[in-house]
Amino acid sequence: MKIFVAGATGETGRRIVQELVARNIKVRALVRDSETAKAILSPEVELVIGDVLQPESLTAVLGDSTVVMCATGAKPSFDPTAPYKVDFEGTKNLVEAAKTKQIDHFILVSSLCVSQFFHPLNLFWLILVWKKQAEEYIQKSGLTYTIVRPGGLKNEDNSDAIVMEGADTLFDGSIARQKVAQVCVESLFEPAARNKIVEIVAKPEATPKSFQELFQQIGNRE
């Protein structure tokens, strides 16, 4: 198993890489700047230079990867096209490269509330709309997928228990990025995670469950 991580130097992406390295899983990280990446990522990680917005480069940099994890996301900016380009076009380009390479599993970090058009986050150039479009593109691609929709992201980890529900069930709440990374990595090993959209938050009062229990409680989408 070799995992290709897009968005590897982002706050969530770097935690996904950490989790993979801790399990001795080979990681190939897509980065735009190798010096920046070397300062952030473990030396065991194989760095490849590329950009999800340059589709012609992606098939080559995927190499012998067997799984794609996409943790890219547009940063707040004054560029009204950023969410369209990064969250939709970039993901679409990755999906097409993954299909060419016959990737085993495509895991996307999306967001809670992508189905709510009148959400404050859509004031940022319709970012949730484009994330939803990317989700739908993956679902129609024929690839085996897991789409992870976290609530508000926190950089500091905590002992709160993960709450997982099916699509369009949770509408508020937050979760530590480390837990999002754990859910993404665990979805590799849980058959019940395949071809599902899962929404996740964390709550101190929730009953802790194993990842197997969490994924198995979510029904398959037609």
Short mmCIF file of C-alpha atoms in Angstrom, two decimals:
data_model
loop_
_atom_site.label_atom_id
_atom_site.label_comp_id
_atom_site.label_asym_id
_atom_site.label_seq_id
_atom_site.Cartn_x
_atom_site.Cartn_y
_atom_site.Cartn_z
CA MET A 1 0.00 0.00 0.00
CA LYS A 2 1.34 3.41 -0.94
CA ILE A 3 -0.71 6.50 -0.18
CA PHE A 4 -0.61 9.59 -2.38
CA VAL A 5 -1.51 12.66 -0.29
CA ALA A 6 -2.57 15.90 -1.99
CA GLY A 7 -2.56 18.92 0.31
CA ALA A 8 0.14 17.23 2.38
CA THR A 9 1.60 20.43 3.86
CA GLY A 10 -1.78 21.85 4.90
CA GLU A 11 -2.90 21.70 8.53
CA THR A 12 -5.03 18.58 8.03
CA GLY A 13 -2.85 17.03 5.32
CA ARG A 14 0.31 17.08 7.44
CA ARG A 15 -1.55 15.26 10.23
CA ILE A 16 -2.74 12.62 7.76
CA VAL A 17 0.88 12.13 6.71
CA GLN A 18 1.92 11.84 10.39
CA GLU A 19 -0.69 9.15 11.02
CA LEU A 20 0.39 7.18 7.95
CA VAL A 21 4.09 7.37 8.81
CA ALA A 22 3.32 6.28 12.40
CA ARG A 23 1.78 3.11 10.92
CA ASN A 24 4.79 2.52 8.65
CA ILE A 25 2.68 3.10 5.55
CA LYS A 26 4.55 4.46 2.53
CA VAL A 27 3.58 8.02 1.68
CA ARG A 28 4.07 9.99 -1.50
CA ALA A 29 3.26 13.65 -0.85
CA LEU A 30 2.28 16.08 -3.60
CA VAL A 31 3.95 19.41 -2.81
CA ARG A 32 4.56 22.62 -4.68
CA ASP A 33 7.72 23.58 -2.76
CA SER A 34 10.08 20.83 -1.59
CA GLU A 35 11.98 23.05 0.88
CA THR A 36 8.79 24.06 2.68
CA ALA A 37 7.63 20.43 2.69
CA LYS A 38 10.94 19.15 4.12
CA ALA A 39 10.53 21.52 7.06
CA ILE A 40 7.01 20.20 7.77
CA LEU A 41 6.97 16.51 6.82
CA SER A 42 8.84 13.46 8.10
CA PRO A 43 12.03 12.51 6.20
CA GLU A 44 10.49 9.09 5.39
CA VAL A 45 7.96 10.77 3.11
CA GLU A 46 8.62 10.72 -0.63
CA LEU A 47 8.08 14.22 -2.01
CA VAL A 48 6.87 14.81 -5.56
CA ILE A 49 6.55 18.27 -7.06
CA GLY A 50 3.27 19.04 -8.76
CA ASP A 51 -0.02 20.88 -8.58
CA VAL A 52 -3.60 19.60 -8.72
CA LEU A 53 -4.32 22.47 -11.13
CA GLN A 54 -1.84 21.00 -13.64
CA PRO A 55 -3.65 17.79 -14.68
CA GLU A 56 -1.03 16.75 -17.21
CA SER A 57 1.50 16.28 -14.38
CA LEU A 58 -0.67 14.20 -12.06
CA THR A 59 -0.64 10.80 -13.73
CA ALA A 60 3.17 10.75 -13.66
CA VAL A 61 3.50 11.88 -10.03
CA LEU A 62 0.92 9.33 -8.83
CA GLY A 63 3.49 6.70 -9.81
CA ASP A 64 2.87 3.38 -8.08
CA SER A 65 0.51 4.78 -5.43
CA THR A 66 -2.50 2.58 -4.65
CA VAL A 67 -4.64 5.08 -2.70
CA VAL A 68 -5.27 8.82 -3.10
CA MET A 69 -6.07 11.03 -0.11
CA CYS A 70 -7.13 14.56 -1.01
CA ALA A 71 -6.87 17.16 1.76
CA THR A 72 -6.57 20.21 -0.45
CA GLY A 73 -8.67 23.30 0.11
CA ALA A 74 -8.77 26.89 -1.05
CA LYS A 75 -7.39 29.34 1.47
CA PRO A 76 -9.43 32.50 2.13
CA SER A 77 -8.35 35.07 -0.44
CA PHE A 78 -9.62 37.84 -2.68
CA ASP A 79 -9.56 35.48 -5.67
CA PRO A 80 -13.20 34.64 -6.42
CA THR A 81 -12.13 31.66 -8.54
CA ALA A 82 -10.01 29.99 -5.82
CA PRO A 83 -12.66 27.61 -4.39
CA TYR A 84 -13.80 26.64 -7.90
CA LYS A 85 -10.22 25.95 -9.00
CA VAL A 86 -8.85 24.22 -5.90
CA ASP A 87 -11.91 22.52 -4.39
CA PHE A 88 -13.56 21.44 -7.64
CA GLU A 89 -11.17 21.53 -10.62
CA GLY A 90 -8.19 20.31 -8.57
CA THR A 91 -10.14 17.39 -7.09
CA LYS A 92 -11.62 16.56 -10.51
CA ASN A 93 -8.10 16.45 -12.00
CA LEU A 94 -6.98 14.10 -9.22
CA VAL A 95 -10.00 11.84 -9.79
CA GLU A 96 -9.22 11.58 -13.50
CA ALA A 97 -5.56 10.73 -12.78
CA ALA A 98 -6.70 8.16 -10.17
CA LYS A 99 -9.01 6.54 -12.76
CA THR A 100 -6.15 6.33 -15.26
CA LYS A 101 -3.98 4.65 -12.62
CA GLN A 102 -6.84 2.40 -11.43
CA ILE A 103 -6.40 3.57 -7.85
CA ASP A 104 -7.95 1.25 -5.20
CA HIS A 105 -9.51 3.90 -2.95
CA PHE A 106 -10.02 7.70 -3.14
CA ILE A 107 -10.47 9.50 0.19
CA LEU A 108 -11.61 13.13 0.21
CA VAL A 109 -11.66 15.55 3.13
CA SER A 110 -14.73 17.70 2.45
CA SER A 111 -16.80 19.71 4.94
CA LEU A 112 -19.94 19.61 7.02
CA CYS A 113 -22.93 21.48 5.54
CA VAL A 114 -21.89 21.18 1.87
CA SER A 115 -25.54 20.65 0.97
CA GLN A 116 -26.63 23.94 2.57
CA PHE A 117 -26.51 26.70 -0.01
CA PHE A 118 -27.43 29.46 2.47
CA HIS A 119 -24.47 28.78 4.73
CA PRO A 120 -22.12 31.59 5.83
CA LEU A 121 -19.12 29.73 4.40
CA ASN A 122 -20.59 30.13 0.92
CA LEU A 123 -19.93 33.86 1.28
CA PHE A 124 -16.34 32.79 0.63
CA TRP A 125 -16.87 32.40 -3.13
CA LEU A 126 -19.30 29.46 -2.81
CA ILE A 127 -16.69 27.18 -1.26
CA LEU A 128 -19.23 24.62 0.00
CA VAL A 129 -20.96 24.52 -3.38
CA TRP A 130 -17.69 23.58 -5.07
CA LYS A 131 -16.83 21.01 -2.41
CA LYS A 132 -20.23 19.39 -3.02
CA GLN A 133 -19.61 19.38 -6.78
CA ALA A 134 -16.29 17.62 -6.14
CA GLU A 135 -18.02 15.02 -3.95
CA GLU A 136 -20.55 14.29 -6.68
CA TYR A 137 -17.79 13.97 -9.27
CA ILE A 138 -16.06 11.34 -7.13
CA GLN A 139 -19.31 9.45 -6.55
CA LYS A 140 -19.94 9.24 -10.31
CA SER A 141 -16.33 8.33 -11.14
CA GLY A 142 -16.59 4.59 -10.58
CA LEU A 143 -13.75 4.77 -8.04
CA THR A 144 -14.11 3.26 -4.56
CA TYR A 145 -14.36 6.31 -2.30
CA THR A 146 -14.74 7.56 1.24
CA ILE A 147 -15.83 11.18 1.69
CA VAL A 148 -15.13 12.61 5.15
CA ARG A 149 -17.07 15.75 6.13
CA PRO A 150 -15.60 17.22 9.33
CA GLY A 151 -17.13 19.99 11.40
CA GLY A 152 -15.19 23.10 12.43
CA LEU A 153 -11.50 22.22 12.54
CA LYS A 154 -9.35 22.67 15.64
CA ASN A 155 -5.56 22.48 15.58
CA GLU A 156 -5.26 21.23 19.18
CA ASP A 157 -6.15 17.59 19.80
CA ASN A 158 -8.34 16.63 22.78
CA SER A 159 -9.92 13.58 24.39
CA ASP A 160 -13.45 14.17 23.02
CA ALA A 161 -15.07 11.12 21.44
CA ILE A 162 -15.73 11.06 17.69
CA VAL A 163 -19.38 11.23 16.61
CA MET A 164 -19.99 9.89 13.09
CA GLU A 165 -23.21 10.17 11.10
CA GLY A 166 -24.35 9.76 7.51
CA ALA A 167 -24.61 12.54 4.93
CA ASP A 168 -26.59 15.69 5.76
CA THR A 169 -27.18 14.70 9.39
CA LEU A 170 -24.81 16.90 11.41
CA PHE A 171 -24.98 20.66 11.04
CA ASP A 172 -22.75 22.03 13.76
CA GLY A 173 -19.90 21.00 16.02
CA SER A 174 -16.14 20.88 15.78
CA ILE A 175 -13.36 18.30 15.71
CA ALA A 176 -9.58 18.25 16.11
CA ARG A 177 -7.68 17.87 12.83
CA GLN A 178 -5.77 14.90 14.32
CA LYS A 179 -9.07 13.02 14.66
CA VAL A 180 -9.97 13.86 11.05
CA ALA A 181 -6.61 12.40 10.03
CA GLN A 182 -7.30 9.26 12.09
CA VAL A 183 -10.70 8.77 10.43
CA CYS A 184 -9.13 9.12 6.98
CA VAL A 185 -6.39 6.59 7.77
CA GLU A 186 -8.77 4.15 9.47
CA SER A 187 -11.05 4.25 6.42
CA LEU A 188 -8.25 2.43 4.56
CA PHE A 189 -8.69 -0.61 6.77
CA GLU A 190 -12.44 -0.66 7.41
CA PRO A 191 -14.45 -2.31 4.61
CA ALA A 192 -17.53 -0.53 5.99
CA ALA A 193 -15.95 2.84 5.09
CA ARG A 194 -16.07 2.17 1.38
CA ASN A 195 -18.41 4.17 -0.85
CA LYS A 196 -19.75 6.19 2.05
CA ILE A 197 -20.05 9.82 3.02
CA VAL A 198 -19.41 10.24 6.73
CA GLU A 199 -19.88 13.37 8.81
CA ILE A 200 -17.73 13.75 11.91
CA VAL A 201 -17.57 15.98 14.96
CA ALA A 202 -16.24 15.28 18.46
CA LYS A 203 -18.05 15.73 21.78
CA PRO A 204 -16.82 15.26 25.35
CA GLU A 205 -20.12 13.63 26.38
CA ALA A 206 -20.27 11.14 23.49
CA THR A 207 -19.71 7.44 24.13
CA PRO A 208 -16.38 6.36 22.62
CA LYS A 209 -16.75 3.77 19.84
CA SER A 210 -14.23 1.82 17.79
CA PHE A 211 -13.68 2.95 14.20
CA GLN A 212 -15.25 -0.29 13.05
CA GLU A 213 -18.43 0.50 15.02
CA LEU A 214 -18.47 4.08 13.76
CA PHE A 215 -18.24 3.13 10.10
CA GLN A 216 -20.58 0.14 10.36
CA GLN A 217 -23.41 2.25 11.78
CA ILE A 218 -23.54 4.36 8.60
CA GLY A 219 -25.79 3.01 5.86
CA ASN A 220 -24.58 2.71 2.28
CA ARG A 221 -25.73 5.37 -0.17
CA GLU A 222 -27.40 4.24 -3.35
#
